[in-house]
Amino acid sequence: MSDEFRYEPLNTDLREFRLIDLGPNKDPSSPVEITLRHASRRDRPEYCALSYTWGAPFGGLPPEWDSPAVTRLIKVNGKNFHVRLNLDAALRRLIKDGVKLPIWIDAICIDQSNIPEKNAQVQAMWGVYFQAMETFAWIGPDSSDSERLRAAIPRWTASWETWCRPLIARPSLPLKPSLPATRDEFELLLSISSDDVGYATATEDLLALSLLFRRNWFSRVWVVQEVAMSSSIVLLWAEEGSASWRDITAVYTLVVHCMETFLEFNYLSTYSDQRLKKAVMDVVEWSGYFMTFSRSSRIYQNNQLGDMDDIEHDFIDLLVTTRICNATDPRDHVYALLEMVPMDRVVVDYNLDEAEVFKSICRNFLERKNLSILGLVGPLSATRDNLPSWVIDFRLKPSRFLTPLGANSLCEGVRKKLYKAGGETTPRLEINGDSTMVLMGTLVGVLYFIGGQTISDDFVQISLQNPRPAANPQTDDRGGLIWPEKHAFYRIPRDLWMGEWIRGKPSWEAPEDMTYSWTGEPLWKAFNRTIHADIMQYTSDFGKMCLRRLGASFCTDLELLSLRKDALCYSLAERTWAVTTSGHFCLVPRGTLVGDVVMVAFGAETPYVLRPAENGQYRFAGYAYVHGFMDGEALEMKDSTGAKAPEVAFEII
């Protein structure tokens, strides 16, 4: 008789799932012993659940922690069973803590080799966490920050009532940007409870918290669902470390608010303590994963209370929000979200390969005439294998959190489209075969000039490459017409007044009398509205940016500068300025090339950038902002004879 554990099939009619009863606390050198049994969801049993990472919980551990081939032996119902190192450590911590309730753990309670069972159980995971009495989040074994975390979290949590609550009512801080940063100001910023912990302790606390947010649990895509569904969460680490999710949320809110304020006042640059600088930047950068939890939970809650017509919008919001998360299996970037916002015709099926899953989710939206999914398609890449260019490749992780223009935002406090480049029309498209999409629209122009851009901490700095001079002052080397404002723009000493353009106040060297022919505005104003994507961020609502169009009310008042700066960072992130052969001012994805075309599809929110391919076909290269063409104007565009611009069938592969 085999000593290896074998699963008994679940009774789906009884809605069975498996639960674990933990064994006694034995010698650490002995295998963990557990009992695995069947239970019915109909009986509503009391149990807890475990949330964890399959691989290494944080960097710096020996490589075997990340290797599926390295396992630990445990005993399941007296039989041999193998688990990865992090799960073995989690089981030992739970047993040490004397957890009495049965517990659900995916790697043990689901037969991972049985694909039909795995498909069914993964679809039901939301219910497992939703009904659990408590969820234990194991974030890893002992590390250099373990003891510091145990001391720091209570200190920062204690300040929630004395510091954070007043901040909500009165968000201003008693600090002045003109003052040089001193230790006194830093300690004031960190005012941790009523005890004077001192600069050194505050710095060490920040270092520990930065390492906490770096733990891989915070970046795992499945954790998004687990956090949203769980009624009570307790984080566990090392031998004794623990903290409630409420405490971690309070710490996150306090620390990030303080650190962002510290950066805003530009105090960081005056410190010589490199460890402090790294801690501050790490906390702000890695807390983005934590922000994903709050955004995703709110999307889920709104979906439960909202109109079913919002499901597609909510699912795209989730895809945008969780795009920075990690998944061992790229298919889980889709599967981990399906039960938060269910999508018709998309089900968990691990028999499908990655490409089939990616195509399935994109086709699902496109066949419903919803073009919003195209906003998530990343830049063209040689590593896309055989995926069509219009399909999201979830194997590629963005280098930074990049929000599609107008996505995951509120417009004037209400969810609605910021742009209507394709007017009020219905998208017209066909998907032929497995890889070709025919999209109807109109051609705006061919890109002739591509700029460059960088974003600094204090403001946006724009640098433009020197343009390649045209052979003829009236035509470019493709024979296309060059509009006069573009030639004049090339002749201007941009380095003298580009900063003034960004701020909306051109200096005397700027051509204030020149106009942008597509709108009749001064050229400097058209440029300024372009790099802002014609939007302003004016407030925030639970992780959603509240935006409004600048429009004709574009203002240069200095008191609005900070609001426009936030919008500028949003609009220019991973995007650059460009000009078409017809003189259109554009914002396009970084990586866009001279010769790429800009088109507007019927019913689209924004224009798209396409790259010419063989046989008159195109590859999808991203979305764009085209000044003066974001509200349906392209569909009414006239050619040189006054006739309406023709409709074009763009075949995208």
XYZ file of C-alpha atoms in Angstrom:
653
model
C 0.000 0.000 0.000
C 1.385 3.446 -0.989
C 2.533 5.850 1.716
C 1.621 8.873 -0.446
C -1.597 10.729 0.317
C -4.395 10.373 -2.251
C -7.394 12.651 -2.512
C -10.967 11.407 -2.355
C -13.289 13.126 -4.852
C -15.523 15.918 -3.608
C -19.310 15.633 -3.780
C -20.296 18.652 -5.831
C -24.013 18.099 -5.137
C -23.297 18.687 -1.445
C -21.024 21.661 -2.251
C -18.176 19.943 -0.498
C -14.769 21.393 0.166
C -11.900 20.283 2.389
C -10.797 21.569 5.783
C -7.656 20.944 7.813
C -7.465 20.095 11.509
C -4.014 21.018 12.776
C -2.034 18.434 14.707
C -0.129 18.816 17.981
C 2.874 21.085 18.479
C 5.744 18.631 18.090
C 9.506 18.802 17.788
C 10.470 21.283 15.007
C 12.533 18.571 13.339
C 9.479 16.300 12.975
C 7.049 16.582 10.043
C 3.899 18.618 10.594
C 0.848 16.400 11.119
C -2.631 17.418 9.961
C -6.009 15.811 9.297
C -7.798 16.589 6.038
C -11.561 16.057 5.906
C -14.546 16.931 3.740
C -17.146 19.490 4.785
C -20.270 20.903 3.142
C -20.763 24.604 2.620
C -24.452 23.980 3.203
C -23.663 23.290 6.871
C -21.837 26.633 7.223
C -18.975 25.202 9.288
C -16.808 27.515 11.357
C -13.249 27.673 10.037
C -10.390 30.065 9.205
C -8.410 30.513 6.016
C -4.743 31.053 5.212
C -3.426 33.684 2.810
C 0.242 33.362 1.825
C 2.684 33.219 -1.081
C 3.683 29.890 -2.587
C 7.256 31.036 -3.188
C 9.676 33.065 -1.088
C 7.854 35.596 1.135
C 10.621 38.187 0.766
C 13.988 38.686 -0.902
C 17.236 37.526 0.602
C 16.127 34.011 1.522
C 18.026 30.995 0.129
C 17.007 30.149 -3.472
C 15.251 26.932 -2.415
C 12.441 29.046 -0.970
C 11.493 29.984 -4.530
C 11.975 26.538 -6.057
C 8.894 24.321 -6.592
C 11.275 21.343 -6.608
C 12.328 21.909 -2.977
C 9.640 20.710 -0.572
C 9.093 19.639 3.023
C 7.422 16.411 4.056
C 4.255 16.681 6.144
C 1.755 14.009 7.206
C -1.815 14.243 5.945
C -4.074 11.649 7.542
C -0.892 9.729 8.333
C 0.253 9.726 4.697
C 3.139 11.541 3.042
C 2.439 14.923 1.458
C 4.910 17.527 0.204
C 4.554 21.294 0.593
C 6.829 24.182 -0.277
C 9.011 25.793 2.366
C 6.880 28.867 3.044
C 3.736 26.810 3.636
C 5.614 24.479 5.981
C 6.737 27.534 7.975
C 3.166 28.880 8.054
C 1.776 25.569 9.334
C 4.337 25.477 12.127
C 3.444 29.024 13.181
C -0.297 28.227 13.220
C 0.298 25.094 15.280
C 2.562 27.006 17.665
C -0.189 29.617 18.151
C -2.648 26.864 19.044
C -5.226 27.626 16.340
C -8.218 25.443 17.223
C -10.605 26.075 14.353
C -10.148 24.015 11.193
C -8.350 25.921 8.457
C -8.575 26.097 4.666
C -5.346 26.243 2.630
C -5.503 26.157 -1.170
C -2.369 24.074 -1.827
C -3.656 21.272 0.426
C -7.448 21.560 0.282
C -7.579 21.612 -3.539
C -6.274 18.665 -5.543
C -3.915 20.671 -7.733
C -3.468 17.757 -10.156
C -7.222 17.491 -10.812
C -7.925 20.284 -13.306
C -11.761 20.028 -13.263
C -11.747 20.152 -9.459
C -9.235 22.994 -9.471
C -11.386 24.992 -11.898
C -14.477 24.548 -9.718
C -12.735 25.208 -6.407
C -10.904 28.299 -7.652
C -14.236 29.772 -8.767
C -15.570 29.144 -5.252
C -12.564 30.628 -3.423
C -14.278 33.961 -2.908
C -16.927 32.162 -0.832
C -14.252 30.374 1.191
C -12.695 33.647 2.336
C -16.057 35.385 2.648
C -17.392 32.756 5.079
C -14.155 32.261 7.040
C -14.282 33.405 10.664
C -10.766 34.788 10.294
C -8.045 34.927 7.663
C -4.437 34.497 8.723
C -1.993 36.216 6.378
C 1.433 34.606 6.674
C 4.015 37.119 5.414
C 7.140 35.113 6.183
C 9.620 33.749 8.722
C 12.134 35.606 10.859
C 14.092 38.409 9.199
C 16.202 41.399 10.164
C 13.112 43.583 10.572
C 10.982 41.175 12.650
C 11.693 42.562 16.102
C 11.629 46.142 14.901
C 8.201 45.573 13.323
C 6.832 44.147 16.557
C 7.825 47.349 18.341
C 7.092 49.850 15.566
C 3.551 48.837 14.621
C 2.062 49.454 18.110
C 3.802 52.844 18.249
C 2.475 53.947 14.877
C -0.969 52.474 15.574
C -1.204 54.402 18.842
C -0.831 57.644 16.914
C -3.922 56.964 14.794
C -6.304 58.755 17.167
C -3.890 61.523 18.157
C -2.469 62.286 14.696
C -4.402 60.810 11.780
C -7.908 61.715 12.920
C -7.092 65.433 13.250
C -5.352 65.270 9.866
C -8.569 64.157 8.216
C -10.347 67.246 9.528
C -7.321 69.520 9.135
C -4.908 68.121 6.559
C -2.380 70.986 6.719
C 0.846 70.436 8.635
C 2.667 73.023 10.790
C 5.611 73.102 8.397
C 6.880 75.661 5.925
C 8.589 74.757 2.640
C 10.981 77.667 3.045
C 12.520 76.254 6.200
C 15.561 74.009 5.928
C 14.799 70.482 7.061
C 16.007 69.677 10.549
C 15.669 66.707 12.843
C 13.081 68.665 14.819
C 10.877 69.016 11.749
C 11.273 65.377 10.872
C 10.322 64.341 14.399
C 7.329 66.685 14.252
C 6.275 65.069 11.004
C 6.556 61.640 12.573
C 5.084 62.662 16.000
C 4.643 59.051 17.069
C 2.111 58.846 19.937
C 2.971 60.902 23.021
C 6.392 59.359 23.568
C 9.535 61.030 22.299
C 11.078 58.085 20.458
C 13.735 60.222 18.835
C 15.135 60.565 15.347
C 17.149 57.329 15.389
C 14.178 55.214 16.474
C 11.868 56.854 13.934
C 14.378 56.135 11.180
C 14.711 52.482 12.207
C 10.923 52.189 12.345
C 10.680 53.524 8.801
C 13.276 51.052 7.589
C 11.323 48.190 9.155
C 8.036 49.393 7.662
C 9.617 49.748 4.232
C 10.706 46.110 4.465
C 7.195 45.134 5.565
C 5.658 46.621 2.424
C 8.356 44.912 0.328
C 7.185 41.454 1.419
C 5.812 39.536 -1.530
C 2.424 38.930 0.056
C 1.485 42.567 -0.586
C 2.148 42.264 -4.335
C 0.338 38.953 -4.981
C -2.734 39.259 -7.206
C -4.732 36.561 -5.377
C -4.330 38.503 -2.129
C -6.482 41.281 -3.625
C -9.509 38.961 -3.638
C -8.638 37.451 -0.269
C -8.437 40.862 1.410
C -11.644 42.100 -0.227
C -13.616 39.011 0.852
C -12.264 38.468 4.364
C -14.144 39.907 7.329
C -11.144 39.740 9.673
C -7.447 39.501 8.801
C -4.455 38.966 11.073
C -0.919 39.240 9.680
C 1.591 36.749 11.102
C 5.372 36.722 10.744
C 8.388 35.090 12.405
C 7.861 33.246 15.699
C 5.565 35.730 17.402
C 4.937 38.776 15.190
C 1.298 39.637 14.542
C -0.879 42.630 13.683
C -4.504 43.099 12.727
C -5.382 44.395 9.281
C -6.967 47.401 10.967
C -3.646 48.248 12.611
C -1.724 47.778 9.370
C -4.212 50.043 7.585
C -3.776 52.727 10.243
C 0.007 52.464 9.981
C -0.146 52.650 6.195
C -2.377 55.728 6.236
C -0.223 57.558 8.749
C 3.160 56.674 7.292
C 2.318 57.333 3.658
C 0.627 60.633 4.436
C 3.668 61.768 6.397
C 6.145 60.563 3.802
C 4.310 62.115 0.864
C 4.122 65.388 2.770
C 7.809 65.124 3.547
C 8.529 64.707 -0.167
C 6.154 67.503 -1.131
C 7.998 69.928 1.147
C 11.236 68.719 -0.433
C 12.873 68.100 2.943
C 14.363 64.810 1.857
C 17.034 66.395 -0.334
C 18.571 68.178 2.655
C 19.286 65.000 4.595
C 22.629 63.259 4.440
C 21.216 60.074 5.993
C 20.997 57.785 2.952
C 19.264 55.041 4.957
C 16.462 57.448 5.821
C 16.108 58.561 2.205
C 15.866 54.960 1.035
C 13.303 54.129 3.718
C 11.084 57.077 2.790
C 11.197 56.289 -0.931
C 10.600 52.570 -0.329
C 7.578 53.230 1.861
C 5.999 55.530 -0.721
C 6.862 53.313 -3.706
C 5.887 49.945 -2.252
C 2.775 51.241 -0.544
C 1.279 51.328 -4.043
C 0.526 47.637 -3.613
C -1.297 48.398 -0.381
C -3.315 51.070 -2.178
C -4.364 48.364 -4.630
C -6.196 46.584 -1.810
C -8.318 49.584 -0.860
C -9.122 50.442 -4.474
C -10.037 46.870 -5.370
C -12.147 46.375 -2.240
C -14.105 49.501 -3.037
C -14.646 48.403 -6.647
C -15.951 45.060 -5.354
C -18.270 46.740 -2.840
C -19.590 49.176 -5.425
C -20.229 46.309 -7.822
C -22.253 44.465 -5.188
C -24.451 47.528 -4.674
C -24.397 48.994 -8.146
C -26.074 48.523 -11.481
C -25.265 45.396 -13.453
C -24.519 47.655 -16.415
C -21.360 48.737 -14.582
C -19.848 45.233 -14.514
C -17.666 45.744 -17.587
C -16.447 49.104 -16.293
C -15.747 47.616 -12.840
C -13.804 44.704 -14.299
C -11.622 47.048 -16.341
C -11.083 49.139 -13.196
C -9.898 45.972 -11.438
C -7.576 45.045 -14.299
C -6.067 48.540 -14.224
C -5.738 48.579 -10.434
C -4.121 45.132 -10.146
C -1.887 45.401 -13.211
C 1.205 45.926 -11.023
C 0.537 42.783 -8.962
C 2.445 39.525 -9.334
C 1.187 36.075 -10.241
C 3.110 32.817 -10.579
C 0.612 31.835 -13.275
C -0.113 34.809 -15.605
C -3.641 33.476 -16.179
C -4.401 34.397 -12.578
C -4.312 38.094 -13.498
C -7.763 37.325 -14.928
C -8.932 34.381 -12.815
C -8.196 36.086 -9.477
C -10.684 38.854 -10.328
C -13.579 36.925 -11.841
C -15.431 36.320 -8.592
C -15.074 39.927 -7.475
C -16.735 41.143 -10.676
C -18.166 38.135 -12.586
C -17.931 38.313 -16.367
C -20.262 36.373 -18.642
C -18.583 33.862 -20.953
C -15.303 34.018 -19.008
C -14.776 31.133 -16.593
C -11.804 29.668 -14.780
C -10.332 26.951 -16.988
C -6.736 25.875 -16.432
C -6.965 23.628 -19.492
C -6.610 26.778 -21.606
C -3.105 28.025 -22.262
C -2.051 31.581 -21.451
C -2.619 32.987 -24.936
C -6.144 31.539 -25.079
C -7.049 33.144 -21.748
C -5.657 36.536 -22.771
C -7.505 36.425 -26.095
C -10.700 35.302 -24.379
C -10.935 38.253 -22.015
C -10.154 40.788 -24.759
C -12.583 39.238 -27.234
C -15.249 39.246 -24.536
C -15.095 43.031 -24.316
C -14.572 43.728 -28.008
C -17.475 41.527 -29.100
C -19.662 43.571 -26.741
C -18.480 46.690 -28.629
C -16.530 47.854 -25.583
C -13.199 49.309 -26.689
C -12.060 50.253 -23.171
C -10.073 47.026 -22.887
C -7.654 48.363 -25.525
C -6.481 50.952 -22.997
C -4.738 48.165 -21.073
C -2.764 46.820 -24.021
C 0.894 47.528 -23.339
C 3.518 48.757 -25.778
C 4.558 46.649 -28.717
C 7.184 44.112 -27.654
C 9.188 41.389 -29.316
C 8.371 39.112 -26.363
C 4.654 38.921 -27.169
C 5.226 35.633 -29.003
C 2.206 34.896 -31.201
C -0.277 37.146 -29.418
C -2.117 39.673 -31.589
C -1.056 43.240 -30.852
C -4.586 44.120 -29.626
C -4.506 41.509 -26.843
C -3.189 42.248 -23.334
C -0.081 40.237 -22.499
C -0.329 39.628 -18.759
C 3.108 38.006 -18.790
C 4.634 41.459 -19.151
C 4.678 43.499 -15.970
C 4.535 47.266 -16.469
C 7.618 49.131 -15.308
C 5.342 51.431 -13.353
C 1.690 51.899 -12.564
C 0.289 53.324 -15.802
C -3.358 54.345 -15.802
C -5.053 54.609 -19.201
C -6.181 58.164 -19.896
C -9.574 58.608 -18.269
C -9.598 55.176 -16.578
C -10.062 54.499 -12.851
C -11.252 58.077 -12.387
C -14.290 60.160 -11.709
C -15.200 63.065 -13.960
C -16.747 65.948 -12.019
C -17.322 63.455 -9.173
C -19.383 61.125 -11.360
C -18.203 58.087 -13.295
C -18.371 59.082 -16.927
C -16.089 59.299 -19.918
C -13.560 62.105 -19.952
C -13.232 61.900 -23.716
C -15.448 60.963 -26.644
C -13.010 61.011 -29.542
C -15.261 58.611 -31.459
C -18.346 60.696 -30.748
C -21.635 59.152 -29.664
C -21.355 56.442 -32.296
C -21.294 52.689 -31.693
C -17.965 50.919 -32.246
C -17.810 49.065 -35.546
C -15.426 46.135 -35.573
C -15.044 42.506 -36.549
C -12.698 39.839 -35.256
C -11.659 37.536 -38.057
C -10.205 34.185 -37.145
C -7.935 34.053 -34.144
C -5.735 37.082 -34.554
C -7.166 39.838 -36.774
C -9.413 42.719 -35.735
C -10.912 45.046 -38.339
C -11.660 48.406 -36.725
C -13.591 51.113 -38.548
C -12.587 54.739 -38.110
C -10.881 57.698 -39.691
C -7.219 58.582 -40.143
C -6.020 61.640 -38.207
C -2.416 61.771 -39.365
C 1.074 60.312 -39.541
C 3.512 61.060 -36.722
C 6.450 63.127 -37.921
C 8.066 64.287 -34.685
C 8.456 62.405 -31.366
C 9.681 64.184 -28.240
C 11.108 62.837 -25.021
C 10.039 63.363 -21.434
C 11.137 62.878 -17.869
C 9.238 63.335 -14.623
C 11.062 64.737 -11.600
C 9.885 64.680 -8.013
C 9.165 68.407 -7.798
C 7.829 69.104 -11.297
C 7.658 67.822 -14.805
C 10.646 68.575 -16.991
C 10.203 68.152 -20.721
C 13.057 67.744 -23.142
C 12.422 67.534 -26.864
C 14.773 65.952 -29.346
C 16.087 68.118 -32.156
C 13.807 67.514 -35.134
C 15.156 66.114 -38.352
C 14.910 69.048 -40.826
C 12.589 68.632 -43.762
C 14.067 68.590 -47.252
C 11.428 71.061 -48.398
C 9.992 73.717 -46.095
C 6.479 72.896 -47.289
C 6.606 69.087 -47.366
C 8.274 66.362 -45.365
C 10.209 63.440 -46.828
C 6.963 61.498 -47.270
C 5.408 64.275 -49.309
C 2.972 65.151 -46.534
C 1.900 68.730 -45.916
C 3.630 70.447 -42.983
C 1.475 73.061 -41.327
C 3.037 76.486 -40.734
C 2.841 76.364 -36.933
C 5.031 73.284 -36.878
C 7.787 75.009 -38.870
C 7.601 78.045 -36.625
C 7.640 75.794 -33.599
C 10.844 74.161 -34.817
C 12.539 77.541 -35.251
C 11.814 78.715 -31.701
C 14.605 78.400 -29.068
C 12.540 75.972 -26.994
C 15.032 75.721 -24.142
C 14.406 79.414 -23.313
C 10.705 79.123 -22.620
C 9.634 75.457 -22.434
C 9.355 75.673 -18.652
C 7.126 78.726 -19.009
C 4.891 76.882 -21.431
C 4.428 74.082 -18.943
C 3.373 76.580 -16.306
C 1.013 78.263 -18.737
C 2.795 81.610 -18.791
C 4.905 81.972 -21.929
C 7.785 84.418 -21.753
C 8.322 87.216 -24.296
C 10.331 84.824 -26.522
C 7.307 82.548 -26.984
C 5.167 83.070 -30.116
C 2.040 84.318 -28.333
C 0.539 85.608 -31.562
C 0.705 82.220 -33.300
C -2.348 79.988 -33.302
C -2.979 76.257 -33.357
C -5.002 75.944 -36.543
C -7.189 73.055 -35.362
C -8.726 75.038 -32.480
C -7.708 78.652 -33.116
C -6.016 78.893 -29.706
C -2.634 80.475 -29.080
C 0.005 77.902 -29.867
C 1.405 77.943 -26.326
C -2.035 77.213 -24.848
C -2.629 74.291 -27.234
C 0.728 72.826 -26.231
C -0.021 73.307 -22.544
C -3.435 71.669 -22.781
C -1.885 68.828 -24.775
C 0.743 67.885 -22.211
C -1.977 67.974 -19.533
C -4.201 65.787 -21.763
C -6.657 68.653 -21.162
C -7.418 67.468 -17.624
C -6.954 68.663 -14.074
C -6.996 66.543 -10.932
C -8.889 68.501 -8.332
C -9.552 66.032 -5.528
C -9.481 62.333 -4.676
C -12.271 59.997 -3.670
C -11.261 56.727 -2.019
C -8.407 56.027 -4.378
C -10.168 57.295 -7.478
C -8.840 60.423 -9.101
C -11.490 63.076 -9.624
C -10.693 64.773 -12.910
C -12.222 67.473 -15.038
C -11.441 68.770 -18.483
C -9.506 72.017 -18.656
C -11.310 73.060 -21.814
C -11.737 76.690 -22.755
C -11.570 77.609 -19.061
C -7.859 76.795 -19.034
C -6.324 79.024 -16.382
C -2.766 79.979 -15.466
C -3.404 81.043 -11.873
C -0.521 80.048 -9.641
C -2.828 78.712 -6.935
C -3.918 76.001 -9.370
C -0.344 75.016 -10.186
C -0.158 72.115 -7.713
C -3.422 70.637 -8.974
C -2.191 70.872 -12.543
C 1.130 69.350 -11.502
C -0.678 66.233 -10.234
C -2.612 65.990 -13.479
C 0.606 66.510 -15.433
C 2.297 63.580 -13.713
C -0.799 61.512 -14.511
C -0.931 62.525 -18.173
C 2.802 62.301 -18.942
C 3.607 59.069 -17.112
C 5.200 56.821 -19.758
C 3.919 59.149 -22.485
C 5.593 61.722 -24.685
C 4.645 64.675 -26.868
C 4.413 64.292 -30.638
C 3.322 66.117 -33.802
C 1.724 64.702 -36.948
C 2.523 65.776 -40.500
C -0.707 67.777 -40.396
C 0.360 69.685 -37.297
C -1.720 67.879 -34.657
C -0.325 68.116 -31.115
C -0.440 64.665 -29.501
C 0.438 62.666 -26.403
C 1.526 59.159 -27.356
C 2.968 56.123 -25.528
C 6.709 56.008 -25.061
C 8.129 53.776 -27.749
C 5.975 55.335 -30.458
C 7.951 55.788 -33.684
C 8.055 58.337 -36.475
C 5.781 56.946 -39.202
C 3.207 55.481 -36.814
C -0.334 56.602 -37.634
C -2.991 58.118 -35.391
C -6.623 57.139 -35.986
C -9.985 57.566 -34.291
C -12.323 54.578 -34.157
C -16.080 54.939 -34.054
C -17.242 54.938 -30.432
C -13.707 55.110 -29.009
C -12.876 57.230 -25.968
C -9.423 58.189 -27.262
C -7.530 58.040 -30.555
C -5.208 55.076 -31.144
C -1.638 54.770 -32.403
C -1.097 52.071 -35.033
C 2.173 50.860 -36.508
C 2.162 49.999 -40.221
C 2.882 46.321 -40.896
C 3.061 44.206 -44.010
C 0.257 43.949 -46.593
C -1.461 47.150 -45.500
C -2.095 45.827 -42.002
C -1.293 47.472 -38.674
C -0.191 46.616 -35.165
C -1.800 48.261 -32.157
C 0.746 50.528 -30.426
C -1.391 52.247 -27.784
C -3.791 55.116 -27.274
C -3.234 58.835 -27.711
C -4.441 62.302 -26.853
C -4.835 64.558 -29.914
C -5.598 68.165 -29.098
C -8.806 69.341 -30.704
C -9.898 65.802 -31.587
C -11.148 64.366 -28.279
C -14.874 65.084 -28.683
C -15.830 63.598 -32.046
C -14.186 66.214 -34.276
C -12.257 63.600 -36.286
C -15.497 62.098 -37.585
C -16.434 65.495 -39.053
C -12.978 66.257 -40.454
C -12.837 67.515 -44.050
C -10.146 66.900 -46.633
C -8.522 69.577 -48.821
C -11.549 69.597 -51.166
C -14.017 70.106 -48.329
C -15.339 66.564 -48.517
C -15.821 64.559 -45.329
C -12.833 62.388 -44.484
C -13.424 58.809 -45.646
C -14.103 55.913 -43.316
C -11.200 53.473 -43.199
C -11.127 49.786 -42.265
C -7.948 49.302 -40.217
C -6.896 45.660 -40.192
C -5.001 45.143 -36.927
C -2.981 41.984 -36.356
